[in-house]
């Protein structure tokens, strides 16, 4: 290792800091007084420092910000549209299933529920058939037949929807589910972020 | 933390597009320069700048104001640029190793072009462009973006000492390249 090497390692920081008068640099200053080679190197470092401090910026095209905002707003629009157009083979079976379950629950005879169910539930279930009975009387269909048809239709819809979605399973459907997952995650993140801000 | 952009950031997080447009307007030059310093190509720098802001828009709800917005933005920008560069590396055929520091020399040996300080500075800037990526990044952030050592360390996920070491090695390499130029000048005179 040459005598100059430790000083050469110190020189870039020394010059960049504006050659401070700190005691830590005393030996470096002493060395510079007697070493023409290190002096020349320090001079070059000063030139480098001067050049770097005027290192020119490059400018983006004038409409860069406009382009960025167009891309951002177009993506936001797409994300909003995606919320509105869930694929039919996802929402039809889900809707049919929920309706079938809801109607099946409502059609449970009141006397089965009145013993153990909560009072509000009992009220709903007891009053609904009475209202429907009047309507069914005008159609001349028995209550039992009506519920059988009604539940049958919804169960069939649910079955058809689920069968179709399973039989037509393609990568696109996986993407739909991925999108659904992304939306749920996104919403959870936003809710979590909002919750944290509130706290 | 006193962040001059904090108010705009909060509004943008709530989905305010005009606030986000102001954030873009105030930060795009720095991000573009950073992208250009990594990619060395205006078209790629424009594409990647757009991609960076799209990512910022998507990730903004998860931004916590524990860090300065610009530090977070530059960290995201650096990662995006480095990913883009990895994709382009085969096409660019760039050697990114410290050996480049040792072999850094000016391309133009004409003595007339080294006579003036302005031209010398231009050659130095050209030499900066030939530095390995990690050195160019710290030089761009320190001299162009005027970020502190601490901020650069946070942006690049490096210790402050490493940031200073990268800067000093780059300065020394540039000074050596200037020495080679001057030797050429002396010989030809």
mmCIF file of C-alpha atoms in Angstrom:
data_model
loop_
_atom_site.group_PDB
_atom_site.id
_atom_site.type_symbol
_atom_site.label_atom_id
_atom_site.label_comp_id
_atom_site.label_asym_id
_atom_site.label_seq_id
_atom_site.Cartn_x
_atom_site.Cartn_y
_atom_site.Cartn_z
ATOM 1 C CA UNK A 1 0.000 0.000 0.000
ATOM 2 C CA UNK A 2 1.489 3.360 -0.992
ATOM 3 C CA UNK A 3 1.846 6.224 1.463
ATOM 4 C CA UNK A 4 -0.759 8.219 -0.479
ATOM 5 C CA UNK A 5 -3.495 5.572 -0.487
ATOM 6 C CA UNK A 6 -5.187 6.352 2.862
ATOM 7 C CA UNK A 7 -5.201 10.053 1.964
ATOM 8 C CA UNK A 8 -6.635 9.318 -1.484
ATOM 9 C CA UNK A 9 -9.507 7.500 0.204
ATOM 10 C CA UNK A 10 -10.228 10.524 2.397
ATOM 11 C CA UNK A 11 -9.932 13.089 -0.379
ATOM 12 C CA UNK A 12 -13.320 12.679 -2.164
ATOM 13 C CA UNK A 13 -15.319 13.270 1.039
ATOM 14 C CA UNK A 14 -12.972 16.074 2.124
ATOM 15 C CA UNK A 15 -13.413 17.955 -1.144
ATOM 16 C CA UNK A 16 -17.162 17.242 -1.311
ATOM 17 C CA UNK A 17 -17.600 18.644 2.212
ATOM 18 C CA UNK A 18 -15.905 21.881 1.148
ATOM 19 C CA UNK A 19 -12.498 21.088 2.671
ATOM 20 C CA UNK A 20 -13.474 21.660 6.313
ATOM 21 C CA UNK A 21 -10.950 22.763 8.923
ATOM 22 C CA UNK A 22 -11.713 19.829 11.233
ATOM 23 C CA UNK A 23 -8.873 18.299 13.212
ATOM 24 C CA UNK A 24 -9.708 14.919 11.664
ATOM 25 C CA UNK A 25 -8.248 16.195 8.389
ATOM 26 C CA UNK A 26 -5.020 17.634 9.864
ATOM 27 C CA UNK A 27 -2.787 14.853 8.586
ATOM 28 C CA UNK A 28 -4.456 15.003 5.153
ATOM 29 C CA UNK A 29 -3.778 18.727 4.936
ATOM 30 C CA UNK A 30 -0.162 18.131 5.956
ATOM 31 C CA UNK A 31 0.173 15.483 3.240
ATOM 32 C CA UNK A 32 -1.323 17.747 0.580
ATOM 33 C CA UNK A 33 1.335 20.356 1.339
ATOM 34 C CA UNK A 34 4.113 17.957 0.375
ATOM 35 C CA UNK A 35 2.546 15.627 -2.238
ATOM 36 C CA UNK A 36 2.094 17.061 -5.751
ATOM 37 C CA UNK A 37 0.373 13.895 -6.978
ATOM 38 C CA UNK A 38 -2.348 14.042 -4.291
ATOM 39 C CA UNK A 39 -2.626 17.776 -4.866
ATOM 40 C CA UNK A 40 -3.319 17.129 -8.544
ATOM 41 C CA UNK A 41 -5.886 14.498 -7.594
ATOM 42 C CA UNK A 42 -7.559 16.969 -5.187
ATOM 43 C CA UNK A 43 -7.682 19.526 -7.973
ATOM 44 C CA UNK A 44 -9.400 17.024 -10.266
ATOM 45 C CA UNK A 45 -11.857 16.195 -7.490
ATOM 46 C CA UNK A 46 -12.680 19.907 -7.196
ATOM 47 C CA UNK A 47 -13.427 19.975 -10.926
ATOM 48 C CA UNK A 48 -15.569 16.851 -10.569
ATOM 49 C CA UNK A 49 -17.466 18.386 -7.653
ATOM 50 C CA UNK A 50 -18.074 21.578 -9.615
ATOM 51 C CA UNK A 51 -19.284 19.637 -12.644
ATOM 52 C CA UNK A 52 -21.560 17.371 -10.581
ATOM 53 C CA UNK A 53 -23.145 20.354 -8.848
ATOM 54 C CA UNK A 54 -24.202 21.588 -12.282
ATOM 55 C CA UNK A 55 -25.200 18.121 -13.485
ATOM 56 C CA UNK A 56 -28.055 18.952 -15.847
ATOM 57 C CA UNK A 57 -31.564 17.619 -15.385
ATOM 58 C CA UNK A 58 -33.388 16.059 -18.292
ATOM 59 C CA UNK A 59 -36.880 17.334 -18.895
ATOM 60 C CA UNK A 60 -39.845 15.105 -19.605
ATOM 61 C CA UNK A 61 -42.031 15.898 -22.608
ATOM 62 C CA UNK A 62 -44.333 18.856 -21.863
ATOM 63 C CA UNK A 63 -47.503 16.751 -21.761
ATOM 64 C CA UNK A 64 -46.025 14.070 -19.473
ATOM 65 C CA UNK A 65 -48.268 14.982 -16.517
ATOM 66 C CA UNK A 66 -51.304 15.023 -18.793
ATOM 67 C CA UNK A 67 -50.467 11.553 -20.134
ATOM 68 C CA UNK A 68 -50.008 10.222 -16.616
ATOM 69 C CA UNK A 69 -53.350 11.623 -15.486
ATOM 70 C CA UNK A 70 -55.074 10.175 -18.552
ATOM 71 C CA UNK A 71 -53.657 6.752 -17.735
ATOM 72 C CA UNK A 72 -54.633 7.080 -14.069
ATOM 73 C CA UNK A 73 -58.179 8.246 -14.777
ATOM 74 C CA UNK A 74 -58.668 5.592 -17.447
ATOM 75 C CA UNK A 75 -57.566 2.937 -14.959
ATOM 76 C CA UNK A 76 -59.861 4.336 -12.258
ATOM 77 C CA UNK A 77 -62.764 4.261 -14.721
ATOM 78 C CA UNK A 78 -62.029 0.654 -15.676
ATOM 79 C CA UNK A 79 -61.899 -0.330 -12.005
ATOM 80 C CA UNK A 80 -65.278 1.347 -11.397
ATOM 81 C CA UNK A 81 -66.797 -0.364 -14.439
ATOM 82 C CA UNK A 82 -65.485 -3.707 -13.269
ATOM 83 C CA UNK A 83 -67.516 -3.296 -10.106
ATOM 84 C CA UNK A 84 -70.672 -2.968 -12.159
ATOM 85 C CA UNK A 85 -70.154 -5.898 -14.497
ATOM 86 C CA UNK A 86 -69.642 -8.979 -12.426
ATOM 87 C CA UNK A 87 -69.926 -11.947 -14.782
ATOM 88 C CA UNK A 88 -73.464 -13.348 -14.942
ATOM 89 C CA UNK A 89 -72.280 -16.853 -14.178
ATOM 90 C CA UNK A 90 -71.086 -15.595 -10.803
ATOM 91 C CA UNK A 91 -74.026 -13.457 -9.748
ATOM 92 C CA UNK A 92 -76.934 -15.518 -11.163
ATOM 93 C CA UNK A 93 -76.162 -18.684 -9.176
ATOM 94 C CA UNK A 94 -75.372 -16.654 -6.076
ATOM 95 C CA UNK A 95 -78.611 -14.679 -6.364
ATOM 96 C CA UNK A 96 -80.686 -17.796 -7.117
ATOM 97 C CA UNK A 97 -79.169 -19.625 -4.197
ATOM 98 C CA UNK A 98 -79.794 -16.741 -1.810
ATOM 99 C CA UNK A 99 -83.390 -16.369 -3.000
ATOM 100 C CA UNK A 100 -84.024 -20.093 -2.730
ATOM 101 C CA UNK A 101 -82.664 -20.092 0.811
ATOM 102 C CA UNK A 102 -84.675 -16.989 1.753
ATOM 103 C CA UNK A 103 -87.932 -18.401 0.356
ATOM 104 C CA UNK A 104 -87.337 -21.782 1.923
ATOM 105 C CA UNK A 105 -86.857 -20.048 5.267
ATOM 106 C CA UNK A 106 -90.014 -17.997 4.823
ATOM 107 C CA UNK A 107 -92.039 -21.032 3.891
ATOM 108 C CA UNK A 108 -91.305 -22.873 7.113
ATOM 109 C CA UNK A 109 -94.652 -23.306 8.841
ATOM 110 C CA UNK A 110 -95.080 -20.801 11.614
ATOM 111 C CA UNK A 111 -95.932 -23.380 14.226
ATOM 112 C CA UNK A 112 -92.489 -24.984 13.822
ATOM 113 C CA UNK A 113 -90.792 -21.692 14.580
ATOM 114 C CA UNK A 114 -93.053 -20.129 17.170
ATOM 115 C CA UNK A 115 -91.815 -22.407 19.933
ATOM 116 C CA UNK A 116 -88.088 -21.558 19.860
ATOM 117 C CA UNK A 117 -87.558 -18.677 17.439
ATOM 118 C CA UNK A 118 -86.989 -15.066 18.339
ATOM 119 C CA UNK A 119 -90.254 -13.075 18.554
ATOM 120 C CA UNK A 120 -89.444 -10.853 15.509
ATOM 121 C CA UNK A 121 -88.865 -13.878 13.273
ATOM 122 C CA UNK A 122 -92.034 -15.476 14.441
ATOM 123 C CA UNK A 123 -93.977 -12.332 13.582
ATOM 124 C CA UNK A 124 -92.615 -12.208 10.046
ATOM 125 C CA UNK A 125 -93.212 -15.867 9.312
ATOM 126 C CA UNK A 126 -96.694 -15.912 10.786
ATOM 127 C CA UNK A 127 -97.930 -12.792 8.961
ATOM 128 C CA UNK A 128 -96.429 -13.473 5.528
ATOM 129 C CA UNK A 129 -98.383 -16.652 4.728
ATOM 130 C CA UNK A 130 -101.610 -14.900 5.796
ATOM 131 C CA UNK A 131 -100.996 -12.161 3.212
ATOM 132 C CA UNK A 132 -100.018 -14.681 0.573
ATOM 133 C CA UNK A 133 -103.048 -16.846 1.293
ATOM 134 C CA UNK A 134 -105.373 -14.078 0.123
ATOM 135 C CA UNK A 135 -103.439 -13.748 -3.097
ATOM 136 C CA UNK A 136 -103.186 -17.488 -3.666
ATOM 137 C CA UNK A 137 -106.953 -17.801 -3.105
ATOM 138 C CA UNK A 138 -107.542 -15.566 -6.133
ATOM 139 C CA UNK A 139 -105.195 -17.760 -8.217
ATOM 140 C CA UNK A 140 -106.951 -20.936 -7.019
ATOM 141 C CA UNK A 141 -103.657 -22.661 -6.252
ATOM 142 C CA UNK A 142 -103.034 -24.397 -2.993
ATOM 143 C CA UNK A 143 -100.380 -22.993 -0.687
ATOM 144 C CA UNK A 144 -98.356 -26.184 -0.778
ATOM 145 C CA UNK A 145 -98.369 -26.276 -4.602
ATOM 146 C CA UNK A 146 -97.334 -22.625 -4.775
ATOM 147 C CA UNK A 147 -94.285 -23.121 -2.550
ATOM 148 C CA UNK A 148 -93.298 -26.278 -4.376
ATOM 149 C CA UNK A 149 -93.292 -24.436 -7.726
ATOM 150 C CA UNK A 150 -91.587 -21.370 -6.315
ATOM 151 C CA UNK A 151 -88.776 -23.219 -4.558
ATOM 152 C CA UNK A 152 -88.425 -25.545 -7.538
ATOM 153 C CA UNK A 153 -87.890 -22.604 -9.918
ATOM 154 C CA UNK A 154 -85.165 -21.090 -7.764
ATOM 155 C CA UNK A 155 -83.468 -24.361 -7.040
ATOM 156 C CA UNK A 156 -83.452 -25.086 -10.792
ATOM 157 C CA UNK A 157 -82.022 -21.646 -11.571
ATOM 158 C CA UNK A 158 -79.294 -22.148 -9.023
ATOM 159 C CA UNK A 159 -78.562 -25.581 -10.439
ATOM 160 C CA UNK A 160 -78.453 -24.344 -14.043
ATOM 161 C CA UNK A 161 -76.230 -21.418 -13.137
ATOM 162 C CA UNK A 162 -73.779 -23.516 -11.169
ATOM 163 C CA UNK A 163 -73.716 -26.224 -13.854
ATOM 164 C CA UNK A 164 -73.087 -23.688 -16.605
ATOM 165 C CA UNK A 165 -70.337 -21.940 -14.728
ATOM 166 C CA UNK A 166 -68.665 -25.262 -13.960
ATOM 167 C CA UNK A 167 -69.015 -26.653 -17.491
ATOM 168 C CA UNK A 168 -67.680 -23.442 -19.101
ATOM 169 C CA UNK A 169 -64.730 -23.104 -16.724
ATOM 170 C CA UNK A 170 -61.938 -21.322 -18.612
ATOM 171 C CA UNK A 171 -58.925 -19.227 -17.633
ATOM 172 C CA UNK A 172 -61.148 -16.153 -18.041
ATOM 173 C CA UNK A 173 -63.316 -17.405 -15.206
ATOM 174 C CA UNK A 174 -60.242 -17.771 -13.036
ATOM 175 C CA UNK A 175 -59.413 -14.176 -13.888
ATOM 176 C CA UNK A 176 -62.928 -13.183 -12.833
ATOM 177 C CA UNK A 177 -62.406 -14.832 -9.488
ATOM 178 C CA UNK A 178 -58.968 -13.251 -9.244
ATOM 179 C CA UNK A 179 -60.583 -9.877 -9.888
ATOM 180 C CA UNK A 180 -63.175 -10.635 -7.235
ATOM 181 C CA UNK A 181 -60.403 -11.539 -4.807
ATOM 182 C CA UNK A 182 -58.479 -8.374 -5.729
ATOM 183 C CA UNK A 183 -61.575 -6.265 -5.107
ATOM 184 C CA UNK A 184 -62.204 -7.854 -1.745
ATOM 185 C CA UNK A 185 -58.535 -7.404 -0.769
ATOM 186 C CA UNK A 186 -58.577 -3.833 -2.053
ATOM 187 C CA UNK A 187 -61.717 -3.045 -0.063
ATOM 188 C CA UNK A 188 -60.283 -4.689 3.060
ATOM 189 C CA UNK A 189 -57.050 -2.652 2.651
ATOM 190 C CA UNK A 190 -59.025 0.577 2.261
ATOM 191 C CA UNK A 191 -61.204 -0.230 5.272
ATOM 192 C CA UNK A 192 -58.114 -1.138 7.302
ATOM 193 C CA UNK A 193 -56.374 2.095 6.207
ATOM 194 C CA UNK A 194 -59.486 4.138 7.003
ATOM 195 C CA UNK A 195 -59.796 2.444 10.400
ATOM 196 C CA UNK A 196 -56.176 3.225 11.217
ATOM 197 C CA UNK A 197 -56.593 6.863 10.199
ATOM 198 C CA UNK A 198 -59.689 7.195 12.379
ATOM 199 C CA UNK A 199 -57.765 5.823 15.355
ATOM 200 C CA UNK B 1 -43.073 14.648 10.088
ATOM 201 C CA UNK B 2 -43.347 17.983 8.279
ATOM 202 C CA UNK B 3 -44.006 17.033 4.687
ATOM 203 C CA UNK B 4 -44.971 19.927 2.383
ATOM 204 C CA UNK B 5 -46.937 17.481 0.220
ATOM 205 C CA UNK B 6 -48.833 15.923 3.142
ATOM 206 C CA UNK B 7 -52.101 17.740 2.477
ATOM 207 C CA UNK B 8 -52.115 16.783 -1.212
ATOM 208 C CA UNK B 9 -51.290 13.203 -0.293
ATOM 209 C CA UNK B 10 -54.232 12.949 2.138
ATOM 210 C CA UNK B 11 -56.608 14.378 -0.469
ATOM 211 C CA UNK B 12 -55.267 12.045 -3.156
ATOM 212 C CA UNK B 13 -55.684 9.099 -0.794
ATOM 213 C CA UNK B 14 -59.389 9.982 -0.616
ATOM 214 C CA UNK B 15 -59.548 9.726 -4.421
ATOM 215 C CA UNK B 16 -59.133 13.430 -5.245
ATOM 216 C CA UNK B 17 -57.731 13.345 -8.779
ATOM 217 C CA UNK B 18 -56.873 17.053 -8.875
ATOM 218 C CA UNK B 19 -54.717 16.620 -5.746
ATOM 219 C CA UNK B 20 -53.001 13.669 -7.383
ATOM 220 C CA UNK B 21 -52.455 15.747 -10.550
ATOM 221 C CA UNK B 22 -50.695 18.374 -8.393
ATOM 222 C CA UNK B 23 -48.526 15.692 -6.798
ATOM 223 C CA UNK B 24 -47.568 14.482 -10.270
ATOM 224 C CA UNK B 25 -46.809 18.015 -11.441
ATOM 225 C CA UNK B 26 -44.579 18.689 -8.430
ATOM 226 C CA UNK B 27 -42.627 15.447 -8.513
ATOM 227 C CA UNK B 28 -42.523 14.290 -12.145
ATOM 228 C CA UNK B 29 -39.214 15.988 -13.039
ATOM 229 C CA UNK B 30 -37.364 14.188 -10.250
ATOM 230 C CA UNK B 31 -38.952 10.843 -11.062
ATOM 231 C CA UNK B 32 -38.274 11.274 -14.766
ATOM 232 C CA UNK B 33 -34.621 12.168 -14.113
ATOM 233 C CA UNK B 34 -34.250 9.141 -11.898
ATOM 234 C CA UNK B 35 -35.791 6.934 -14.594
ATOM 235 C CA UNK B 36 -33.560 8.449 -17.249
ATOM 236 C CA UNK B 37 -30.446 8.001 -15.124
ATOM 237 C CA UNK B 38 -31.221 4.279 -14.862
ATOM 238 C CA UNK B 39 -32.559 3.607 -18.362
ATOM 239 C CA UNK B 40 -30.639 6.128 -20.516
ATOM 240 C CA UNK B 41 -33.450 6.376 -22.984
ATOM 241 C CA UNK B 42 -36.175 9.022 -23.137
ATOM 242 C CA UNK B 43 -38.868 6.707 -24.452
ATOM 243 C CA UNK B 44 -38.266 4.064 -21.773
ATOM 244 C CA UNK B 45 -38.012 6.785 -19.116
ATOM 245 C CA UNK B 46 -41.412 8.160 -20.177
ATOM 246 C CA UNK B 47 -43.025 4.718 -20.134
ATOM 247 C CA UNK B 48 -41.596 3.842 -16.769
ATOM 248 C CA UNK B 49 -42.524 7.253 -15.286
ATOM 249 C CA UNK B 50 -46.128 6.625 -16.306
ATOM 250 C CA UNK B 51 -45.970 3.135 -14.811
ATOM 251 C CA UNK B 52 -44.515 4.531 -11.566
ATOM 252 C CA UNK B 53 -47.387 6.984 -11.120
ATOM 253 C CA UNK B 54 -49.964 4.289 -11.898
ATOM 254 C CA UNK B 55 -48.386 2.184 -9.147
ATOM 255 C CA UNK B 56 -48.363 5.192 -6.834
ATOM 256 C CA UNK B 57 -52.071 5.767 -7.495
ATOM 257 C CA UNK B 58 -52.867 2.109 -6.763
ATOM 258 C CA UNK B 59 -50.679 1.948 -3.662
ATOM 259 C CA UNK B 60 -51.566 5.378 -2.277
ATOM 260 C CA UNK B 61 -54.276 4.061 0.099
ATOM 261 C CA UNK B 62 -51.632 1.925 1.804
ATOM 262 C CA UNK B 63 -49.138 4.818 2.174
ATOM 263 C CA UNK B 64 -48.477 5.688 5.815
ATOM 264 C CA UNK B 65 -47.222 9.166 6.587
ATOM 265 C CA UNK B 66 -44.447 7.749 8.783
ATOM 266 C CA UNK B 67 -42.088 8.340 5.835
ATOM 267 C CA UNK B 68 -41.938 11.417 3.633
ATOM 268 C CA UNK B 69 -44.043 11.026 0.509
ATOM 269 C CA UNK B 70 -41.092 11.764 -1.779
ATOM 270 C CA UNK B 71 -38.951 9.135 -0.011
ATOM 271 C CA UNK B 72 -41.721 6.563 -0.525
ATOM 272 C CA UNK B 73 -42.224 7.738 -4.133
ATOM 273 C CA UNK B 74 -38.511 7.513 -4.970
ATOM 274 C CA UNK B 75 -38.233 4.086 -3.349
ATOM 275 C CA UNK B 76 -41.100 2.853 -5.515
ATOM 276 C CA UNK B 77 -39.561 4.607 -8.534
ATOM 277 C CA UNK B 78 -36.136 3.027 -7.978
ATOM 278 C CA UNK B 79 -37.661 -0.463 -7.691
ATOM 279 C CA UNK B 80 -39.770 0.030 -10.813
ATOM 280 C CA UNK B 81 -36.815 1.385 -12.796
ATOM 281 C CA UNK B 82 -34.527 -1.442 -11.711
ATOM 282 C CA UNK B 83 -37.173 -4.009 -12.683
ATOM 283 C CA UNK B 84 -37.590 -2.341 -16.050
ATOM 284 C CA UNK B 85 -33.833 -2.264 -16.501
ATOM 285 C CA UNK B 86 -33.596 -5.965 -15.719
ATOM 286 C CA UNK B 87 -36.144 -6.578 -18.482
ATOM 287 C CA UNK B 88 -34.187 -4.419 -20.908
ATOM 288 C CA UNK B 89 -30.713 -5.548 -19.862
ATOM 289 C CA UNK B 90 -30.369 -8.123 -22.604
ATOM 290 C CA UNK B 91 -31.280 -5.536 -25.220
ATOM 291 C CA UNK B 92 -29.087 -2.815 -23.698
ATOM 292 C CA UNK B 93 -26.121 -5.154 -23.317
ATOM 293 C CA UNK B 94 -24.904 -3.164 -20.335
ATOM 294 C CA UNK B 95 -22.087 -4.300 -18.094
ATOM 295 C CA UNK B 96 -22.880 -3.291 -14.538
ATOM 296 C CA UNK B 97 -19.890 -4.082 -12.452
ATOM 297 C CA UNK B 98 -17.315 -2.185 -10.472
ATOM 298 C CA UNK B 99 -14.754 -3.008 -13.162
ATOM 299 C CA UNK B 100 -16.343 -0.252 -15.193
ATOM 300 C CA UNK B 101 -15.069 2.218 -12.584
ATOM 301 C CA UNK B 102 -11.499 1.157 -13.282
ATOM 302 C CA UNK B 103 -11.908 1.332 -17.046
ATOM 303 C CA UNK B 104 -13.809 4.605 -17.141
ATOM 304 C CA UNK B 105 -12.273 6.779 -19.819
ATOM 305 C CA UNK B 106 -13.493 9.569 -22.023
ATOM 306 C CA UNK B 107 -14.581 8.555 -25.506
ATOM 307 C CA UNK B 108 -13.456 11.700 -27.307
ATOM 308 C CA UNK B 109 -9.677 12.246 -27.284
ATOM 309 C CA UNK B 110 -9.669 15.410 -29.388
ATOM 310 C CA UNK B 111 -7.578 17.951 -27.375
ATOM 311 C CA UNK B 112 -9.633 20.891 -28.595
ATOM 312 C CA UNK B 113 -12.757 19.564 -26.920
ATOM 313 C CA UNK B 114 -11.084 19.320 -23.507
ATOM 314 C CA UNK B 115 -9.768 22.873 -23.495
ATOM 315 C CA UNK B 116 -12.808 24.536 -21.949
ATOM 316 C CA UNK B 117 -14.325 23.917 -18.525
ATOM 317 C CA UNK B 118 -17.798 23.617 -19.998
ATOM 318 C CA UNK B 119 -16.691 20.891 -22.320
ATOM 319 C CA UNK B 120 -14.850 19.171 -19.504
ATOM 320 C CA UNK B 121 -18.065 19.219 -17.489
ATOM 321 C CA UNK B 122 -19.944 17.771 -20.445
ATOM 322 C CA UNK B 123 -17.411 14.965 -20.660
ATOM 323 C CA UNK B 124 -17.743 14.354 -16.959
ATOM 324 C CA UNK B 125 -21.501 14.099 -17.261
ATOM 325 C CA UNK B 126 -20.980 11.635 -20.090
ATOM 326 C CA UNK B 127 -18.627 9.714 -17.791
ATOM 327 C CA UNK B 128 -21.355 9.671 -15.128
ATOM 328 C CA UNK B 129 -23.633 8.004 -17.682
ATOM 329 C CA UNK B 130 -21.099 5.208 -17.996
ATOM 330 C CA UNK B 131 -20.902 4.566 -14.257
ATOM 331 C CA UNK B 132 -22.531 1.419 -12.883
ATOM 332 C CA UNK B 133 -26.179 1.789 -11.977
ATOM 333 C CA UNK B 134 -25.737 1.968 -8.185
ATOM 334 C CA UNK B 135 -23.322 4.901 -8.497
ATOM 335 C CA UNK B 136 -25.470 6.731 -11.033
ATOM 336 C CA UNK B 137 -28.449 6.400 -8.729
ATOM 337 C CA UNK B 138 -26.698 7.946 -5.728
ATOM 338 C CA UNK B 139 -25.184 10.710 -7.867
ATOM 339 C CA UNK B 140 -28.578 11.531 -9.394
ATOM 340 C CA UNK B 141 -30.304 11.548 -6.010
ATOM 341 C CA UNK B 142 -27.546 13.562 -4.302
ATOM 342 C CA UNK B 143 -26.688 16.155 -6.933
ATOM 343 C CA UNK B 144 -29.805 16.412 -9.108
ATOM 344 C CA UNK B 145 -32.516 15.717 -6.561
ATOM 345 C CA UNK B 146 -30.495 17.137 -3.659
ATOM 346 C CA UNK B 147 -31.577 14.396 -1.276
ATOM 347 C CA UNK B 148 -29.710 13.997 2.013
ATOM 348 C CA UNK B 149 -27.516 10.968 2.743
ATOM 349 C CA UNK B 150 -30.189 9.732 5.149
ATOM 350 C CA UNK B 151 -32.967 10.037 2.577
ATOM 351 C CA UNK B 152 -30.910 8.289 -0.106
ATOM 352 C CA UNK B 153 -30.193 5.524 2.375
ATOM 353 C CA UNK B 154 -33.947 5.109 3.007
ATOM 354 C CA UNK B 155 -34.804 5.212 -0.695
ATOM 355 C CA UNK B 156 -32.191 2.623 -1.656
ATOM 356 C CA UNK B 157 -32.497 0.581 1.559
ATOM 357 C CA UNK B 158 -28.768 0.961 2.187
ATOM 358 C CA UNK B 159 -26.786 2.030 5.252
ATOM 359 C CA UNK B 160 -25.762 5.711 5.223
ATOM 360 C CA UNK B 161 -22.101 4.641 5.213
ATOM 361 C CA UNK B 162 -22.621 2.667 2.004
ATOM 362 C CA UNK B 163 -24.284 5.653 0.348
ATOM 363 C CA UNK B 164 -21.275 7.833 1.228
ATOM 364 C CA UNK B 165 -18.886 5.124 0.041
ATOM 365 C CA UNK B 166 -20.722 4.827 -3.301
ATOM 366 C CA UNK B 167 -20.562 8.589 -3.787
ATOM 367 C CA UNK B 168 -16.865 8.763 -2.912
ATOM 368 C CA UNK B 169 -15.941 5.877 -5.190
ATOM 369 C CA UNK B 170 -17.864 7.505 -8.041
ATOM 370 C CA UNK B 171 -16.159 10.870 -7.411
ATOM 371 C CA UNK B 172 -12.750 9.232 -7.351
ATOM 372 C CA UNK B 173 -13.459 7.306 -10.572
ATOM 373 C CA UNK B 174 -14.597 10.493 -12.290
ATOM 374 C CA UNK B 175 -11.481 12.337 -11.087
ATOM 375 C CA UNK B 176 -9.335 9.522 -12.472
ATOM 376 C CA UNK B 177 -11.148 9.730 -15.817
ATOM 377 C CA UNK B 178 -10.472 13.476 -15.832
ATOM 378 C CA UNK B 179 -6.810 12.724 -15.170
ATOM 379 C CA UNK B 180 -6.706 10.503 -18.235
ATOM 380 C CA UNK B 181 -8.224 13.322 -20.287
ATOM 381 C CA UNK B 182 -5.665 15.792 -19.006
ATOM 382 C CA UNK B 183 -2.804 13.433 -19.740
ATOM 383 C CA UNK B 184 -4.102 13.164 -23.316
ATOM 384 C CA UNK B 185 -4.290 16.943 -23.486
ATOM 385 C CA UNK B 186 -0.731 17.388 -22.214
ATOM 386 C CA UNK B 187 0.648 14.807 -24.615
ATOM 387 C CA UNK B 188 -1.017 16.356 -27.615
ATOM 388 C CA UNK B 189 0.097 19.881 -26.702
#
